[in-house]
Amino acid sequence: MSWTALTAAASAVLAWAACCILPMSLALAGLGLGGLGWIAGQRAWLTLLALGAIGAGWALTWRRARRCRIDNACVAPSRLEMGLLGAATLLVVLAMLWQPIIEPWALGLIRSARR
């Protein structure tokens, strides 16, 4: 597994956690978010950082795969590496879609369930 794939996956998880999972889980646990409030304000930068890391991971993986097909002297990207990059990409896409699309839809469902 390459370090780029690991970094991309970790960045995607961090962007995802900063968006919604971390604040909600801490609130459910009864912990205050005063010390971690700066994470919510950094969502755009964390998402851009995650997109850059994932893009670099995909570019390096495709470049290595192409090079391995040509000379067969290196190890092709593993299924685990491709799976981690795919999962990281999915998490970042969900983080990007959360605020404008998923959150209003989910809040509408919650409001309609209360009536």
Short mmCIF file of N, CA, C and O in Angstrom, two decimals:
data_model
loop_
_atom_site.label_atom_id
_atom_site.label_comp_id
_atom_site.label_asym_id
_atom_site.label_seq_id
_atom_site.Cartn_x
_atom_site.Cartn_y
_atom_site.Cartn_z
N MET A 1 0.85 -1.16 0.00
CA MET A 1 0.00 0.00 0.00
C MET A 1 0.90 1.23 0.00
O MET A 1 1.88 1.30 0.71
N SER A 2 0.54 2.21 -0.77
CA SER A 2 1.37 3.41 -0.86
C SER A 2 0.98 4.41 0.23
O SER A 2 -0.14 4.42 0.73
N TRP A 3 1.93 5.26 0.56
CA TRP A 3 1.68 6.30 1.56
C TRP A 3 0.70 7.34 1.05
O TRP A 3 -0.02 7.95 1.83
N THR A 4 0.65 7.53 -0.25
CA THR A 4 -0.28 8.50 -0.81
C THR A 4 -1.71 8.06 -0.60
O THR A 4 -2.58 8.86 -0.25
N ALA A 5 -1.97 6.77 -0.79
CA ALA A 5 -3.32 6.24 -0.57
C ALA A 5 -3.71 6.37 0.89
O ALA A 5 -4.84 6.75 1.22
N LEU A 6 -2.77 6.09 1.78
CA LEU A 6 -3.04 6.19 3.20
C LEU A 6 -3.31 7.65 3.60
O LEU A 6 -4.24 7.94 4.35
N THR A 7 -2.53 8.57 3.07
CA THR A 7 -2.72 9.99 3.36
C THR A 7 -4.05 10.48 2.80
O THR A 7 -4.77 11.24 3.46
N ALA A 8 -4.39 10.05 1.60
CA ALA A 8 -5.67 10.46 1.00
C ALA A 8 -6.83 9.94 1.83
O ALA A 8 -7.80 10.68 2.08
N ALA A 9 -6.76 8.70 2.26
CA ALA A 9 -7.84 8.13 3.06
C ALA A 9 -7.96 8.85 4.40
O ALA A 9 -9.06 9.17 4.84
N ALA A 10 -6.84 9.13 5.04
CA ALA A 10 -6.87 9.82 6.33
C ALA A 10 -7.41 11.24 6.17
O ALA A 10 -8.19 11.71 7.01
N SER A 11 -7.04 11.93 5.11
CA SER A 11 -7.54 13.29 4.88
C SER A 11 -9.04 13.28 4.62
O SER A 11 -9.77 14.16 5.09
N ALA A 12 -9.51 12.30 3.88
CA ALA A 12 -10.94 12.20 3.61
C ALA A 12 -11.72 11.94 4.88
O ALA A 12 -12.77 12.55 5.11
N VAL A 13 -11.20 11.06 5.71
CA VAL A 13 -11.88 10.77 6.97
C VAL A 13 -11.88 12.00 7.87
O VAL A 13 -12.88 12.31 8.53
N LEU A 14 -10.77 12.75 7.89
CA LEU A 14 -10.71 13.96 8.69
C LEU A 14 -11.71 15.00 8.19
O LEU A 14 -12.41 15.64 8.99
N ALA A 15 -11.82 15.18 6.89
CA ALA A 15 -12.79 16.13 6.34
C ALA A 15 -14.21 15.69 6.66
O ALA A 15 -15.07 16.51 7.00
N TRP A 16 -14.46 14.41 6.57
CA TRP A 16 -15.78 13.86 6.87
C TRP A 16 -16.11 14.05 8.35
O TRP A 16 -17.21 14.46 8.70
N ALA A 17 -15.12 13.78 9.21
CA ALA A 17 -15.35 13.91 10.64
C ALA A 17 -15.55 15.37 11.02
O ALA A 17 -16.38 15.68 11.88
N ALA A 18 -14.81 16.27 10.39
CA ALA A 18 -14.95 17.69 10.72
C ALA A 18 -16.32 18.21 10.31
O ALA A 18 -16.86 19.11 10.94
N CYS A 19 -16.88 17.63 9.29
CA CYS A 19 -18.16 18.08 8.77
C CYS A 19 -19.31 17.74 9.70
O CYS A 19 -20.07 18.60 10.10
N CYS A 20 -19.43 16.48 10.07
CA CYS A 20 -20.65 16.11 10.78
C CYS A 20 -20.48 15.06 11.86
O CYS A 20 -21.08 15.17 12.91
N ILE A 21 -19.69 14.06 11.62
CA ILE A 21 -19.63 12.93 12.56
C ILE A 21 -19.03 13.34 13.90
O ILE A 21 -19.58 13.03 14.95
N LEU A 22 -17.90 14.03 13.89
CA LEU A 22 -17.25 14.41 15.14
C LEU A 22 -18.13 15.32 16.01
O LEU A 22 -18.33 15.02 17.19
N PRO A 23 -18.69 16.40 15.48
CA PRO A 23 -19.54 17.24 16.34
C PRO A 23 -20.77 16.51 16.88
O PRO A 23 -21.13 16.68 18.04
N MET A 24 -21.40 15.69 16.04
CA MET A 24 -22.60 14.99 16.50
C MET A 24 -22.25 13.94 17.55
O MET A 24 -22.98 13.79 18.53
N SER A 25 -21.16 13.21 17.37
CA SER A 25 -20.81 12.17 18.33
C SER A 25 -20.40 12.78 19.66
O SER A 25 -20.74 12.24 20.71
N LEU A 26 -19.68 13.89 19.64
CA LEU A 26 -19.31 14.54 20.90
C LEU A 26 -20.53 15.12 21.60
O LEU A 26 -20.63 15.08 22.82
N ALA A 27 -21.46 15.67 20.83
CA ALA A 27 -22.68 16.21 21.43
C ALA A 27 -23.51 15.09 22.06
O ALA A 27 -24.07 15.25 23.15
N LEU A 28 -23.58 13.95 21.38
CA LEU A 28 -24.31 12.81 21.94
C LEU A 28 -23.64 12.28 23.20
O LEU A 28 -24.30 11.78 24.10
N ALA A 29 -22.33 12.38 23.26
CA ALA A 29 -21.60 11.92 24.43
C ALA A 29 -21.67 12.93 25.57
O ALA A 29 -21.22 12.65 26.68
N GLY A 30 -22.21 14.12 25.32
CA GLY A 30 -22.36 15.13 26.35
C GLY A 30 -21.13 16.00 26.51
O GLY A 30 -21.00 16.72 27.49
N LEU A 31 -20.22 15.94 25.58
CA LEU A 31 -19.02 16.75 25.65
C LEU A 31 -19.23 18.06 24.92
O LEU A 31 -19.85 18.11 23.87
N GLY A 32 -18.67 19.12 25.44
CA GLY A 32 -18.79 20.42 24.79
C GLY A 32 -17.89 20.52 23.58
O GLY A 32 -16.86 19.86 23.48
N LEU A 33 -18.28 21.34 22.64
CA LEU A 33 -17.51 21.50 21.41
C LEU A 33 -16.72 22.80 21.39
O LEU A 33 -16.20 23.19 20.35
N GLY A 34 -16.62 23.47 22.53
CA GLY A 34 -15.92 24.75 22.57
C GLY A 34 -14.48 24.65 22.09
O GLY A 34 -13.99 25.47 21.32
N GLY A 35 -13.78 23.64 22.53
CA GLY A 35 -12.38 23.46 22.13
C GLY A 35 -12.21 22.98 20.71
O GLY A 35 -11.16 23.15 20.10
N LEU A 36 -13.23 22.35 20.16
CA LEU A 36 -13.13 21.81 18.81
C LEU A 36 -13.94 22.61 17.79
O LEU A 36 -14.10 22.19 16.66
N GLY A 37 -14.43 23.76 18.19
CA GLY A 37 -15.25 24.57 17.30
C GLY A 37 -14.52 25.07 16.07
O GLY A 37 -15.13 25.33 15.03
N TRP A 38 -13.21 25.17 16.15
CA TRP A 38 -12.44 25.66 15.00
C TRP A 38 -12.47 24.66 13.85
O TRP A 38 -12.29 25.05 12.70
N ILE A 39 -12.71 23.38 14.11
CA ILE A 39 -12.75 22.38 13.04
C ILE A 39 -13.90 22.68 12.07
O ILE A 39 -13.74 22.57 10.86
N ALA A 40 -15.04 23.07 12.61
CA ALA A 40 -16.20 23.35 11.76
C ALA A 40 -15.93 24.51 10.81
O ALA A 40 -16.37 24.51 9.67
N GLY A 41 -15.17 25.49 11.27
CA GLY A 41 -14.84 26.63 10.42
C GLY A 41 -13.81 26.30 9.34
O GLY A 41 -13.67 27.04 8.37
N GLN A 42 -13.10 25.22 9.51
CA GLN A 42 -12.05 24.83 8.57
C GLN A 42 -12.53 23.78 7.57
O GLN A 42 -11.73 23.18 6.87
N ARG A 43 -13.81 23.56 7.48
CA ARG A 43 -14.36 22.50 6.62
C ARG A 43 -13.93 22.67 5.17
O ARG A 43 -13.53 21.70 4.51
N ALA A 44 -14.01 23.87 4.64
CA ALA A 44 -13.66 24.09 3.23
C ALA A 44 -12.19 23.78 2.97
O ALA A 44 -11.86 23.11 1.98
N TRP A 45 -11.31 24.24 3.85
CA TRP A 45 -9.88 23.98 3.66
C TRP A 45 -9.55 22.50 3.81
O TRP A 45 -8.73 21.97 3.07
N LEU A 46 -10.18 21.84 4.78
CA LEU A 46 -9.92 20.41 4.97
C LEU A 46 -10.43 19.61 3.77
O LEU A 46 -9.79 18.65 3.34
N THR A 47 -11.56 20.01 3.21
CA THR A 47 -12.09 19.33 2.04
C THR A 47 -11.19 19.54 0.84
O THR A 47 -10.91 18.59 0.09
N LEU A 48 -10.70 20.76 0.64
CA LEU A 48 -9.77 21.01 -0.45
C LEU A 48 -8.47 20.23 -0.27
O LEU A 48 -7.91 19.69 -1.25
N LEU A 49 -7.98 20.16 0.96
CA LEU A 49 -6.77 19.39 1.24
C LEU A 49 -7.01 17.91 0.94
O LEU A 49 -6.16 17.24 0.33
N ALA A 50 -8.17 17.40 1.34
CA ALA A 50 -8.49 16.00 1.07
C ALA A 50 -8.61 15.74 -0.43
O ALA A 50 -8.13 14.72 -0.93
N LEU A 51 -9.24 16.67 -1.17
CA LEU A 51 -9.35 16.52 -2.62
C LEU A 51 -7.98 16.50 -3.28
O LEU A 51 -7.73 15.70 -4.19
N GLY A 52 -7.09 17.37 -2.84
CA GLY A 52 -5.73 17.39 -3.38
C GLY A 52 -4.98 16.11 -3.10
O GLY A 52 -4.30 15.55 -3.97
N ALA A 53 -5.09 15.61 -1.88
CA ALA A 53 -4.40 14.36 -1.52
C ALA A 53 -4.97 13.18 -2.29
O ALA A 53 -4.21 12.32 -2.77
N ILE A 54 -6.28 13.14 -2.44
CA ILE A 54 -6.89 12.03 -3.19
C ILE A 54 -6.53 12.12 -4.66
O ILE A 54 -6.23 11.11 -5.30
N GLY A 55 -6.56 13.32 -5.21
CA GLY A 55 -6.15 13.50 -6.60
C GLY A 55 -4.71 13.05 -6.83
O GLY A 55 -4.40 12.37 -7.81
N ALA A 56 -3.82 13.41 -5.91
CA ALA A 56 -2.43 12.98 -6.01
C ALA A 56 -2.32 11.46 -5.88
O ALA A 56 -1.55 10.82 -6.60
N GLY A 57 -3.12 10.90 -4.99
CA GLY A 57 -3.11 9.45 -4.83
C GLY A 57 -3.56 8.72 -6.09
O GLY A 57 -2.93 7.74 -6.51
N TRP A 58 -4.65 9.20 -6.71
CA TRP A 58 -5.11 8.58 -7.95
C TRP A 58 -4.08 8.76 -9.07
O TRP A 58 -3.82 7.82 -9.83
N ALA A 59 -3.50 9.95 -9.17
CA ALA A 59 -2.52 10.20 -10.24
C ALA A 59 -1.30 9.30 -10.08
O ALA A 59 -0.84 8.69 -11.06
N LEU A 60 -0.79 9.18 -8.87
CA LEU A 60 0.37 8.32 -8.65
C LEU A 60 0.04 6.85 -8.86
O LEU A 60 0.86 6.09 -9.39
N THR A 61 -1.15 6.46 -8.45
CA THR A 61 -1.56 5.05 -8.64
C THR A 61 -1.70 4.72 -10.12
O THR A 61 -1.22 3.68 -10.57
N TRP A 62 -2.35 5.59 -10.88
CA TRP A 62 -2.51 5.34 -12.32
C TRP A 62 -1.16 5.36 -13.03
O TRP A 62 -0.91 4.57 -13.93
N ARG A 63 -0.29 6.28 -12.60
CA ARG A 63 1.04 6.35 -13.22
C ARG A 63 1.84 5.08 -12.95
O ARG A 63 2.47 4.52 -13.84
N ARG A 64 1.78 4.59 -11.71
CA ARG A 64 2.49 3.36 -11.37
C ARG A 64 1.89 2.16 -12.10
O ARG A 64 2.61 1.29 -12.59
N ALA A 65 0.57 2.10 -12.21
CA ALA A 65 -0.09 0.99 -12.91
C ALA A 65 0.30 0.99 -14.38
O ALA A 65 0.59 -0.08 -14.96
N ARG A 66 0.35 2.16 -14.99
CA ARG A 66 0.73 2.25 -16.40
C ARG A 66 2.19 1.83 -16.60
O ARG A 66 2.52 1.10 -17.53
N ARG A 67 3.05 2.27 -15.68
CA ARG A 67 4.46 1.91 -15.76
C ARG A 67 4.66 0.41 -15.56
O ARG A 67 5.48 -0.20 -16.23
N CYS A 68 3.89 -0.19 -14.67
CA CYS A 68 4.01 -1.64 -14.42
C CYS A 68 3.50 -2.45 -15.61
O CYS A 68 3.99 -3.55 -15.86
N ARG A 69 2.49 -1.94 -16.33
CA ARG A 69 2.01 -2.65 -17.52
C ARG A 69 3.06 -2.63 -18.61
O ARG A 69 3.16 -3.58 -19.40
N ILE A 70 3.84 -1.57 -18.68
CA ILE A 70 4.83 -1.44 -19.75
C ILE A 70 6.03 -2.32 -19.53
O ILE A 70 6.46 -3.05 -20.42
N ASP A 71 6.63 -2.31 -18.32
CA ASP A 71 7.86 -3.06 -18.12
C ASP A 71 7.77 -4.23 -17.14
O ASP A 71 8.75 -4.95 -16.98
N ASN A 72 6.65 -4.45 -16.48
CA ASN A 72 6.44 -5.57 -15.57
C ASN A 72 7.53 -5.71 -14.51
O ASN A 72 7.72 -6.79 -13.95
N ALA A 73 8.27 -4.67 -14.22
CA ALA A 73 9.34 -4.74 -13.23
C ALA A 73 8.87 -4.31 -11.84
O ALA A 73 9.62 -4.45 -10.89
N CYS A 74 7.68 -3.80 -11.73
CA CYS A 74 7.21 -3.33 -10.43
C CYS A 74 5.90 -4.01 -10.07
O CYS A 74 5.30 -4.71 -10.88
N VAL A 75 5.48 -3.77 -8.85
CA VAL A 75 4.23 -4.37 -8.36
C VAL A 75 3.08 -3.44 -8.70
O VAL A 75 3.12 -2.24 -8.41
N ALA A 76 2.06 -3.99 -9.29
CA ALA A 76 0.86 -3.20 -9.65
C ALA A 76 0.13 -2.79 -8.37
O ALA A 76 0.28 -3.42 -7.33
N PRO A 77 -0.66 -1.73 -8.44
CA PRO A 77 -1.43 -1.30 -7.26
C PRO A 77 -2.34 -2.42 -6.76
O PRO A 77 -2.97 -3.13 -7.54
N SER A 78 -2.39 -2.57 -5.45
CA SER A 78 -3.17 -3.64 -4.85
C SER A 78 -4.66 -3.30 -4.82
O SER A 78 -5.05 -2.14 -4.97
N ARG A 79 -5.47 -4.31 -4.59
CA ARG A 79 -6.90 -4.09 -4.47
C ARG A 79 -7.21 -3.26 -3.22
O ARG A 79 -8.15 -2.46 -3.21
N LEU A 80 -6.41 -3.46 -2.17
CA LEU A 80 -6.59 -2.68 -0.95
C LEU A 80 -6.34 -1.20 -1.21
O LEU A 80 -7.11 -0.33 -0.76
N GLU A 81 -5.28 -0.90 -1.94
CA GLU A 81 -4.97 0.49 -2.28
C GLU A 81 -6.09 1.12 -3.09
O GLU A 81 -6.53 2.24 -2.81
N MET A 82 -6.57 0.39 -4.09
CA MET A 82 -7.66 0.92 -4.91
C MET A 82 -8.94 1.08 -4.08
O MET A 82 -9.68 2.05 -4.25
N GLY A 83 -9.19 0.15 -3.18
CA GLY A 83 -10.36 0.24 -2.32
C GLY A 83 -10.29 1.43 -1.37
O GLY A 83 -11.29 2.13 -1.16
N LEU A 84 -9.10 1.67 -0.79
CA LEU A 84 -8.94 2.82 0.10
C LEU A 84 -9.10 4.13 -0.66
O LEU A 84 -9.74 5.06 -0.14
N LEU A 85 -8.54 4.21 -1.84
CA LEU A 85 -8.70 5.43 -2.63
C LEU A 85 -10.16 5.64 -3.03
O LEU A 85 -10.67 6.76 -3.00
N GLY A 86 -10.83 4.56 -3.38
CA GLY A 86 -12.25 4.66 -3.72
C GLY A 86 -13.09 5.09 -2.52
O GLY A 86 -13.97 5.95 -2.64
N ALA A 87 -12.82 4.51 -1.35
CA ALA A 87 -13.56 4.89 -0.14
C ALA A 87 -13.28 6.33 0.25
O ALA A 87 -14.19 7.08 0.63
N ALA A 88 -12.02 6.76 0.14
CA ALA A 88 -11.67 8.14 0.46
C ALA A 88 -12.36 9.10 -0.50
O ALA A 88 -12.87 10.15 -0.08
N THR A 89 -12.42 8.74 -1.77
CA THR A 89 -13.09 9.58 -2.76
C THR A 89 -14.58 9.69 -2.43
O THR A 89 -15.16 10.78 -2.47
N LEU A 90 -15.19 8.58 -2.09
CA LEU A 90 -16.61 8.57 -1.73
C LEU A 90 -16.89 9.44 -0.51
O LEU A 90 -17.85 10.21 -0.48
N LEU A 91 -16.03 9.34 0.51
CA LEU A 91 -16.23 10.14 1.72
C LEU A 91 -16.11 11.63 1.44
O LEU A 91 -16.87 12.44 1.99
N VAL A 92 -15.16 12.01 0.61
CA VAL A 92 -15.00 13.44 0.30
C VAL A 92 -16.18 13.93 -0.53
O VAL A 92 -16.67 15.05 -0.31
N VAL A 93 -16.66 13.12 -1.46
CA VAL A 93 -17.83 13.52 -2.25
C VAL A 93 -19.04 13.68 -1.34
O VAL A 93 -19.80 14.65 -1.46
N LEU A 94 -19.21 12.77 -0.38
CA LEU A 94 -20.32 12.90 0.57
C LEU A 94 -20.16 14.15 1.43
O LEU A 94 -21.13 14.84 1.72
N ALA A 95 -18.93 14.46 1.83
CA ALA A 95 -18.69 15.67 2.62
C ALA A 95 -19.02 16.92 1.82
O ALA A 95 -19.55 17.89 2.36
N MET A 96 -18.71 16.89 0.52
CA MET A 96 -19.01 18.05 -0.32
C MET A 96 -20.51 18.20 -0.57
O MET A 96 -21.02 19.31 -0.69
N LEU A 97 -21.23 17.09 -0.65
CA LEU A 97 -22.66 17.12 -0.92
C LEU A 97 -23.50 17.29 0.35
O LEU A 97 -24.71 17.54 0.26
N TRP A 98 -22.89 17.14 1.51
CA TRP A 98 -23.66 17.12 2.75
C TRP A 98 -24.42 18.42 2.97
O TRP A 98 -25.64 18.40 3.12
N GLN A 99 -23.71 19.54 3.03
CA GLN A 99 -24.37 20.79 3.39
C GLN A 99 -25.38 21.28 2.34
O GLN A 99 -26.49 21.64 2.71
N PRO A 100 -25.06 21.26 1.05
CA PRO A 100 -26.05 21.81 0.11
C PRO A 100 -27.18 20.85 -0.24
O PRO A 100 -28.27 21.30 -0.60
N ILE A 101 -26.99 19.55 -0.14
CA ILE A 101 -28.01 18.62 -0.63
C ILE A 101 -28.54 17.69 0.45
O ILE A 101 -29.75 17.63 0.71
N ILE A 102 -27.67 16.95 1.11
CA ILE A 102 -28.10 15.90 2.04
C ILE A 102 -28.70 16.48 3.31
O ILE A 102 -29.75 16.02 3.78
N GLU A 103 -28.05 17.49 3.89
CA GLU A 103 -28.55 18.06 5.15
C GLU A 103 -29.95 18.66 5.01
O GLU A 103 -30.82 18.35 5.84
N PRO A 104 -30.24 19.50 4.00
CA PRO A 104 -31.62 20.01 3.88
C PRO A 104 -32.65 18.89 3.68
O PRO A 104 -33.75 18.94 4.23
N TRP A 105 -32.30 17.88 2.91
CA TRP A 105 -33.20 16.76 2.70
C TRP A 105 -33.46 16.01 4.01
O TRP A 105 -34.60 15.69 4.34
N ALA A 106 -32.39 15.75 4.78
CA ALA A 106 -32.54 15.03 6.05
C ALA A 106 -33.32 15.85 7.06
O ALA A 106 -34.17 15.32 7.79
N LEU A 107 -33.08 17.16 7.12
CA LEU A 107 -33.84 18.01 8.03
C LEU A 107 -35.32 18.06 7.65
O LEU A 107 -36.19 18.10 8.52
N GLY A 108 -35.60 18.05 6.35
CA GLY A 108 -37.00 17.99 5.91
C GLY A 108 -37.68 16.71 6.35
O GLY A 108 -38.84 16.72 6.76
N LEU A 109 -36.95 15.60 6.26
CA LEU A 109 -37.51 14.33 6.74
C LEU A 109 -37.77 14.36 8.24
O LEU A 109 -38.80 13.86 8.71
N ILE A 110 -36.86 14.94 8.98
CA ILE A 110 -37.03 15.02 10.43
C ILE A 110 -38.22 15.90 10.78
O ILE A 110 -39.04 15.54 11.65
N ARG A 111 -38.35 17.03 10.10
CA ARG A 111 -39.49 17.92 10.37
C ARG A 111 -40.81 17.27 10.04
O ARG A 111 -41.79 17.42 10.74
N SER A 112 -40.85 16.54 8.92
CA SER A 112 -42.11 15.89 8.54
C SER A 112 -42.44 14.73 9.47
O SER A 112 -43.60 14.41 9.66
N ALA A 113 -41.44 14.11 10.06
CA ALA A 113 -41.71 13.01 10.99
C ALA A 113 -42.26 13.51 12.32
O ALA A 113 -42.96 12.79 13.02
N ARG A 114 -41.96 14.75 12.67
CA ARG A 114 -42.45 15.32 13.93
C ARG A 114 -43.92 15.68 13.87
O ARG A 114 -44.58 15.79 14.89
N ARG A 115 -44.46 15.90 12.70
CA ARG A 115 -45.84 16.35 12.57
C ARG A 115 -46.81 15.24 12.72
O ARG A 115 -46.77 14.16 12.67
#
